Coordinates of C-alpha atoms in Angstrom, one line a residue:
Chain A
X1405 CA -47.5 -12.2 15.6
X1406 CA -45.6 -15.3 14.9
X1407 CA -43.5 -16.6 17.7
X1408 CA -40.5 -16.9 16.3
X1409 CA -40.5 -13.1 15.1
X1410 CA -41.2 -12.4 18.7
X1411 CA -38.3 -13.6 20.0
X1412 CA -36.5 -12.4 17.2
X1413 CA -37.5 -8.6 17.8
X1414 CA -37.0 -9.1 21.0
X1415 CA -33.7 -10.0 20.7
X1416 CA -32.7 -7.4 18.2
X1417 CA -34.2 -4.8 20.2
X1418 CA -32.1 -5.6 23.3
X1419 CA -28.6 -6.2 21.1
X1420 CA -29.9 -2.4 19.8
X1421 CA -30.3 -1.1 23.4
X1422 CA -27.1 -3.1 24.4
X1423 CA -24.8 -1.7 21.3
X1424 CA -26.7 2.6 22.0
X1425 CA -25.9 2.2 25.7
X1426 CA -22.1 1.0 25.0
X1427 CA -21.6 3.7 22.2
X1428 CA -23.2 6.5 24.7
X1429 CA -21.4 5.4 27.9
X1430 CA -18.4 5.3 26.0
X1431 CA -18.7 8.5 24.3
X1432 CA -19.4 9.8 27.6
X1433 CA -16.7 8.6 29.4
X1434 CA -14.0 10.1 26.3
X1435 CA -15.7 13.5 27.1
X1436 CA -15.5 13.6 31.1
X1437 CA -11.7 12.1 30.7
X1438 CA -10.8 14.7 28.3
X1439 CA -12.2 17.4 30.8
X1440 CA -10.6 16.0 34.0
X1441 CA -6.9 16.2 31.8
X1442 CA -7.8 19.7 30.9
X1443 CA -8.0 20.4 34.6
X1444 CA -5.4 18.5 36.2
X1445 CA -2.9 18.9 33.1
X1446 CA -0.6 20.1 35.9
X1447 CA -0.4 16.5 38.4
X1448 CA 1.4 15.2 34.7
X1449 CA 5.0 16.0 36.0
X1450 CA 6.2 16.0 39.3
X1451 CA 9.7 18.1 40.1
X1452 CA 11.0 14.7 41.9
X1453 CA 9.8 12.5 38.4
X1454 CA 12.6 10.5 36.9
X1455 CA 13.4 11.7 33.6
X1456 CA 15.7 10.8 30.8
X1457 CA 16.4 12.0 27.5
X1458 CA 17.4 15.6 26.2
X1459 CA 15.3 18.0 29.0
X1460 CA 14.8 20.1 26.5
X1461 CA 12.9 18.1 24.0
X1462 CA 9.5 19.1 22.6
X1463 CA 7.7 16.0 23.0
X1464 CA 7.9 14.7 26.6
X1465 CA 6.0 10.8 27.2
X1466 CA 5.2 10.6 30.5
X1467 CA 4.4 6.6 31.7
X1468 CA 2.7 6.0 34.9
X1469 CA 4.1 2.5 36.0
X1470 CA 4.0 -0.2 37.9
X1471 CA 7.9 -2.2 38.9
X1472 CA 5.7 -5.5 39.0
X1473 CA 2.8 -4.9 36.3
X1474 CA 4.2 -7.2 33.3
X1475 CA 2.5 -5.1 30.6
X1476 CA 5.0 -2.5 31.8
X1477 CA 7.8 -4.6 31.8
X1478 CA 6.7 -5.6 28.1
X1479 CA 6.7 -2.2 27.1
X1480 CA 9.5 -0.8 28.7
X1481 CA 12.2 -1.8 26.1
X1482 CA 10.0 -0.7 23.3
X1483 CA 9.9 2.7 25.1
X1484 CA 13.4 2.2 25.7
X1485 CA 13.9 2.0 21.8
X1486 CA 11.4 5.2 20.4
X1487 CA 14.0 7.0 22.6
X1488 CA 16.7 6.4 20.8
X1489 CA 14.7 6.7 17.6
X1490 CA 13.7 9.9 18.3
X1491 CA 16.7 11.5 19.8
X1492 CA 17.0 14.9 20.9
X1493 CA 13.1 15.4 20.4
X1494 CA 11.6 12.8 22.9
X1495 CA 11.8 12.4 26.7
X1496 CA 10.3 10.3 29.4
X1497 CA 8.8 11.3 32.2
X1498 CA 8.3 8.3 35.0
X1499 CA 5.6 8.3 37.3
X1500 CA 4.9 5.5 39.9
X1501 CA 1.3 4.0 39.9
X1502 CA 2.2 1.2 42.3
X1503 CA -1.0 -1.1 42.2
X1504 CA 0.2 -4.5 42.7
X1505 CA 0.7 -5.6 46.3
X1506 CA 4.3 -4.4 47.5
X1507 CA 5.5 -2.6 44.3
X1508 CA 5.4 0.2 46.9
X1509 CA 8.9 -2.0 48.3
X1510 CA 10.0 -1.8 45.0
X1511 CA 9.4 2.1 44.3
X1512 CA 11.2 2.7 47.5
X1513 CA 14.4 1.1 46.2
X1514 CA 13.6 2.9 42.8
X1515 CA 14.2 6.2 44.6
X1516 CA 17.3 5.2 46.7
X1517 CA 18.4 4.2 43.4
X1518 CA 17.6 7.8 42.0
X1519 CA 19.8 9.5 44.3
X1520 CA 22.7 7.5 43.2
X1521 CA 22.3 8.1 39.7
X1522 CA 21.6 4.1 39.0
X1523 CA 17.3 4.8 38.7
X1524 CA 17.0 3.6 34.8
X1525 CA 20.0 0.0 35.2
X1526 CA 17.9 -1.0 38.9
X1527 CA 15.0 -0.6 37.3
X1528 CA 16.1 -2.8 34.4
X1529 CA 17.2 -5.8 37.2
X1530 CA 13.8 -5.3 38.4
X1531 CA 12.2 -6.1 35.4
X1532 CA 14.5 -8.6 34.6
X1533 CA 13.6 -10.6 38.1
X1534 CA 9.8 -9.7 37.9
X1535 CA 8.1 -13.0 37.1
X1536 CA 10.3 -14.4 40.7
X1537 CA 9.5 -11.3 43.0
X1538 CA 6.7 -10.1 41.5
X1539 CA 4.6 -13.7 41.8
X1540 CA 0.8 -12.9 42.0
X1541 CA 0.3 -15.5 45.0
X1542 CA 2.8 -14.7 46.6
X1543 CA 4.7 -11.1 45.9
X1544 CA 8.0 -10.6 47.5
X1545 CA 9.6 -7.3 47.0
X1546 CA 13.2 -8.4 49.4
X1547 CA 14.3 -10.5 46.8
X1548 CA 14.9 -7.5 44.4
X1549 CA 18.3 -7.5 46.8
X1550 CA 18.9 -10.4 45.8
X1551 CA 19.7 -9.8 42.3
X1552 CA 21.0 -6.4 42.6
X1553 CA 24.0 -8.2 44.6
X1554 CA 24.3 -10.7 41.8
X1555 CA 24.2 -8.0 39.1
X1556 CA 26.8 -6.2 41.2
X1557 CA 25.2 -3.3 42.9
X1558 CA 26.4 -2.0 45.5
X1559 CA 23.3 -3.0 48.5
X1560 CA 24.6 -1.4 51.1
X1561 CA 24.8 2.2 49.6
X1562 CA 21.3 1.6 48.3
X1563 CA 20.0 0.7 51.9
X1564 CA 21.6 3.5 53.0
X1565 CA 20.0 5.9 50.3
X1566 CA 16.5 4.2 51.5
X1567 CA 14.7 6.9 52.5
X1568 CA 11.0 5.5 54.0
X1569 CA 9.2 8.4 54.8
X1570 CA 10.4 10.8 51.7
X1571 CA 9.5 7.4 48.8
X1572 CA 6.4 7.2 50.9
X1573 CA 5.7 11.1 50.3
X1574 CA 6.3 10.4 47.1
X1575 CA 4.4 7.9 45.7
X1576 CA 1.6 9.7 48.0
X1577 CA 2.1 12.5 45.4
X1578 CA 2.1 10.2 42.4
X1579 CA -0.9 8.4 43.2
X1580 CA -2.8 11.7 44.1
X1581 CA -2.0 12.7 40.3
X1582 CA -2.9 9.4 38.9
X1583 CA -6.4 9.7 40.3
X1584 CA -6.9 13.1 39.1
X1585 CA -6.3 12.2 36.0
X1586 CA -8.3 9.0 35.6
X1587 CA -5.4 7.0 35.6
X1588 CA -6.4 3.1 36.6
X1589 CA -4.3 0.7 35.0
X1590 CA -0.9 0.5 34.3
X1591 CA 1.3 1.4 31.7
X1592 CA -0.6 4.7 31.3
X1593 CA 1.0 6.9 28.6
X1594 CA 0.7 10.4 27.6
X1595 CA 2.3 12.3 25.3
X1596 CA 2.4 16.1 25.6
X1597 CA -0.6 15.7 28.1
X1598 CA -2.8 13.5 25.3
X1599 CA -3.4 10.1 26.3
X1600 CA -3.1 7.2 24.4
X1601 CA -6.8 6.5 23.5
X1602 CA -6.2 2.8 22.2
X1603 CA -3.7 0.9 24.0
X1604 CA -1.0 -0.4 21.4
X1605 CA 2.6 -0.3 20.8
X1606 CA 1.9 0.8 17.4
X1607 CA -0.4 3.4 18.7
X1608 CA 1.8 5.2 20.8
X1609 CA 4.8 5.5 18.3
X1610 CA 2.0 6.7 15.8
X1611 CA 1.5 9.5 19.1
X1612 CA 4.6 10.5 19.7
X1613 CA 5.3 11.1 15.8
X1614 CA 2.5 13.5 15.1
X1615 CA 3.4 15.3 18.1
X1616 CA 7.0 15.1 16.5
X1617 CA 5.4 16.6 13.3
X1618 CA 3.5 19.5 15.1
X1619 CA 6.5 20.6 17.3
X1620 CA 9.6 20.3 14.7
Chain B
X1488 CA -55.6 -35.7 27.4
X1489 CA -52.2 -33.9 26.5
X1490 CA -50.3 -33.4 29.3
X1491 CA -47.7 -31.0 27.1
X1492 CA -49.4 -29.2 25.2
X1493 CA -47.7 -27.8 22.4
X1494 CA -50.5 -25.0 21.8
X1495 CA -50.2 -23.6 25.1
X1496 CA -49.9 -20.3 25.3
X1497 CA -49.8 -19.1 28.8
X1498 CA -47.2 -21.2 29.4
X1499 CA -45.0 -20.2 26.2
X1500 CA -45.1 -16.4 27.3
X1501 CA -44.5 -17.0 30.8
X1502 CA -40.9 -18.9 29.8
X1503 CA -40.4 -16.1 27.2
X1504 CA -41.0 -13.2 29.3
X1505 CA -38.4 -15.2 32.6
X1506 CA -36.0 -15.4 28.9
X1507 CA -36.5 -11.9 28.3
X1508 CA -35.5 -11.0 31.6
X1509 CA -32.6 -13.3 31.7
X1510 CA -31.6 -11.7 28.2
X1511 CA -31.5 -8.8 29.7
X1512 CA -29.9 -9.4 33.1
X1513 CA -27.3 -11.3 31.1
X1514 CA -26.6 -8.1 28.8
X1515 CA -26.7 -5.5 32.2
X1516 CA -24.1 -8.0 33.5
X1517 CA -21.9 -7.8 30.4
X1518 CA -22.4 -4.0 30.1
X1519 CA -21.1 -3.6 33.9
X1520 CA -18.2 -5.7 33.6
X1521 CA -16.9 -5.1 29.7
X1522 CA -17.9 -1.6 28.6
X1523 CA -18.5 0.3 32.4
X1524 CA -15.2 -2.2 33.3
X1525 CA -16.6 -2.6 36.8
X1526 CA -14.5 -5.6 38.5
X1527 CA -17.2 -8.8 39.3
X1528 CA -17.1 -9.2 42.8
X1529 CA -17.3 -12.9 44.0
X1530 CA -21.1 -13.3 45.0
X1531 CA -21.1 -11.4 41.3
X1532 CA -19.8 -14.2 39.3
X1533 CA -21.4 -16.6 41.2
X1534 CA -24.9 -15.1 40.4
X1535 CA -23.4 -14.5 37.0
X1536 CA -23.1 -18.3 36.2
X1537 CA -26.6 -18.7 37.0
X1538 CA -28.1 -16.1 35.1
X1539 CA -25.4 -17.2 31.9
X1540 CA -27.5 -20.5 31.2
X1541 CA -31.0 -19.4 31.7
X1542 CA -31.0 -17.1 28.5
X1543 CA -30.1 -19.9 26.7
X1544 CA -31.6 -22.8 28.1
X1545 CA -35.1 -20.8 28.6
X1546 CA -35.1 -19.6 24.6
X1547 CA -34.2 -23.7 23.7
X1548 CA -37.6 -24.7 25.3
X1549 CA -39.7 -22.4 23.4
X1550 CA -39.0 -23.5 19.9
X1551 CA -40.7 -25.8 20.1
X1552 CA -42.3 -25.4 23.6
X1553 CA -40.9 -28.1 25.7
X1554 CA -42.0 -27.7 29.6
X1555 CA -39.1 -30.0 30.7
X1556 CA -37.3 -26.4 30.8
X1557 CA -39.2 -25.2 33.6
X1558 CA -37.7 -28.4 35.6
X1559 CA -34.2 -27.6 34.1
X1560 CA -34.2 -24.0 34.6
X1561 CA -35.9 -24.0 38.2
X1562 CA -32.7 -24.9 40.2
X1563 CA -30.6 -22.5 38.0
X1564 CA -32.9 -19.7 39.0
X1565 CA -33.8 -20.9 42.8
X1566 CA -29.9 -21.4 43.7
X1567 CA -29.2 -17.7 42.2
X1568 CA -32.1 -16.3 44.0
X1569 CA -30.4 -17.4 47.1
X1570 CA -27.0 -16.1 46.2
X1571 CA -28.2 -12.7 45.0
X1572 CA -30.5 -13.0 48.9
X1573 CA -27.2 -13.3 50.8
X1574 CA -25.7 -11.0 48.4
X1575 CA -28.5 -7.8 49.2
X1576 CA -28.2 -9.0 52.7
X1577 CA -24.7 -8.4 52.9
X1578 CA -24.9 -5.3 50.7
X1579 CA -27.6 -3.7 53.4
X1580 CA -25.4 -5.0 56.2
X1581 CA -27.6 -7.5 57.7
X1582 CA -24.6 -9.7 57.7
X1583 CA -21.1 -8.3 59.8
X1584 CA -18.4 -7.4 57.7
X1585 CA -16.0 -10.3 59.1
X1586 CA -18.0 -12.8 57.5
X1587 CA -18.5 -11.5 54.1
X1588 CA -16.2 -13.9 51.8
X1589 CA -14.9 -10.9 49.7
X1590 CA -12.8 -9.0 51.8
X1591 CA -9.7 -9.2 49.2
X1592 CA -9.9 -8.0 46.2
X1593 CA -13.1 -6.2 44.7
X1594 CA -15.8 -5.9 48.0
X1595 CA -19.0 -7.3 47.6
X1596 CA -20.3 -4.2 49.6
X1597 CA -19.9 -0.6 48.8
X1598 CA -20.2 2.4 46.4
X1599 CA -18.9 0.7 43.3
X1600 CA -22.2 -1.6 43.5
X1601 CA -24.3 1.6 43.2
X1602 CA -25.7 2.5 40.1
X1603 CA -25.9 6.5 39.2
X1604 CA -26.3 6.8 42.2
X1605 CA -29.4 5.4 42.8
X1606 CA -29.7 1.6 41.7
X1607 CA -28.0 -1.1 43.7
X1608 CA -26.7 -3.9 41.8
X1609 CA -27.5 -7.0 44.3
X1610 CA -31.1 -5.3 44.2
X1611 CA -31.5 -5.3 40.9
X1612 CA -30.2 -9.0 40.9
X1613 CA -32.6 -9.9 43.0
X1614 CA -35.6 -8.8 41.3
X1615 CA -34.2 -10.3 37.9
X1616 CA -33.5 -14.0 39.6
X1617 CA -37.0 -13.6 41.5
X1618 CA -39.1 -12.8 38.7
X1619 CA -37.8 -15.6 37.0
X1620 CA -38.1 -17.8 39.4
X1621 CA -41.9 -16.8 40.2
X1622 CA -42.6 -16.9 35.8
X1623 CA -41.3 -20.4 36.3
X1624 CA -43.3 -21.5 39.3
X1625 CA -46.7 -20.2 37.5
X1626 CA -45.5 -22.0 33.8
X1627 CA -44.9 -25.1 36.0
X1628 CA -48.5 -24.4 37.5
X1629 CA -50.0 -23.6 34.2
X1630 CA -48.1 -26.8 32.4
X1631 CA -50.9 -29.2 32.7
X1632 CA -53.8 -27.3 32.0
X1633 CA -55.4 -27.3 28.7
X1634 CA -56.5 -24.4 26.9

């Protein structure tokens, strides 16, 4: 055999090998993901999950997020906006998949803010602030005060509504459900228990419409 | 007397089959890190920037068989050989956890290196950077024989 059409079958055997073993695995993994959900179809919504939109709308998105994962932050008006879109027929379910180093500080001050009725405008200063308290050198969740107090919150009442070992119970609970159901990176969608199976903008408006289609 | 031969074949298989194997290591890498999304720990992308070159460097000197490959492509596969070495060693726990370099972020050490249950990744490292490295040391053996 000519050398040349050696290493040429060699190589075209391995890309072969290389492109099977991507195409199983990843045919694989859709199957065992799809069977975990179909177990654990009940860790989606939590009784102490912030919600918003009409409760008793057919299609409900629920987001597990991270306060300091940027992606989030980028998609958070864009959710914000299918919302309003889709009124009356969409709601969203928040879940807290706090990965980043102290966005657990953050999803403690997320739940004071819950109890005073302010969840959805802190959470909105939060993301507004990110890129300073959220730095990936050097994260520091205490300076989320510092902008509530500029955007005129009232700190005090939200320290008071700090409630450590009931957030900490919490996002316990959250992250229990995220790893049943294969949740790893944040934003993680869902909508009506499917998940988004490629992660786009475009794909989950494209979601949330057929699931508007099949329910009204 | 020609001191590189271009006819020789011994050592033109022995630097395709160490390519083969760094082909192949190279893919297995890819395959943990893009489509498996396993996280690279440190001593991983350090072996990985060793491995990288060989399957490109090692196919250059076939076509047409230069030898001077073996000289370039030694010290790629000897300094990986010693990182995947300190690498299994850690991984077996010859060395104490406090001086592993990779206790933030993704551990050098641990389940996530463990193929279907069975295959260690630092092992299977190690076999692909010492093979090469032995192919090598025969080629460079072989490289002024005639045939």
């Amino acid at each position: 055999m000519k050398k040349s059409n050696l290493v040429l079958i060699a190589s075209g055997l391995m890309l072969i090998i290389f492109i099977a073993a991507a195409y199983f695995y990843d045919s694989q993994q859709t199957k065992l993901k799809n069977e975990q959900l179909a177990q654990n179809s009940s860790a989606l919504i939590q009784f102490h999950s912030p919600k918003t939109g009409n409760p008793k709308a057919k299609v409900t998105i629920v987001e597990f997020m991270d306060p300091a994962c940027e992606a989030c932050r980028q998609f958070h008006p864009f959710v914000k906006d299918l919302l309003k879109k889709y009124k009356n027929k969409v709601k969203l379910v928040i879940r807290y998949a706090p990965f980043h180093h102290g966005s657990d500080v953050a999803v403690k001050i997320l739940e004071a803010a819950k109890k005073q009725g302010q969840f959805w405008d802190v959470l909105d200063v939060m993301y507004k602030s990110q890129s300073d308290w959220a730095n990936h050198h050097n994260p520091n969740p205490e300076m989320i005060w510092n902008y509530l107090e500029y955007y005129k919150f009232d700190v005090l009442a939200l320290k008071a509504n700090m409630d450590d070992a009931v957030a900490t119970k919490i996002i316990g609970i959250d992250l229990a459900d995220a790893k049943a159901l294969g949740v790893d990176k944040t934003p993680t969608f869902f909508v009506n228990g499917k998940p988004l199976t490629s992660f786009s903008l475009e794909q989950l408006e494209t979601l949330i419409r057929s699931e508007i289609a099949l329910h009204y | 007397m020609n001191k590189d031969s271009p006819h020789n074949p011994t050592v033109w298989n022995l630097i395709f089959a160490s390519w083969v194997i760094a082909m192949l290591s190279t893919l297995a890498s890819l395959f943990f890190s893009e489509i498996m999304e396993l996280v690279p720990c440190i001593l991983c992308w350090y072996q990985r920037i060793f491995i990288f070159p060989l399957s490109i460097i090692l196919i250059l000197g076939l076509f047409p068989l230069d030898t001077n490959v073996i000289k370039y492509a030694l010290p790629l596969s000897i300094i990986g050989l010693l990182f995947t070495l300190y690498h299994c060693m850690l991984f077996y726990g010859f060395i104490p956890e406090n001086l592993q370099p990779c206790s933030q972020g993704v551990p050098c050490s641990g389940d996530n290196m463990i193929l279907f249950g069975i295959l260690p990744i630092p092992v299977l490292s190690l076999l692909a950077f010492l093979s090469i490295t032995t192919l090598l040391l025969f080629a460079r053996g072989n490289r002024n024989e005639k045939v």
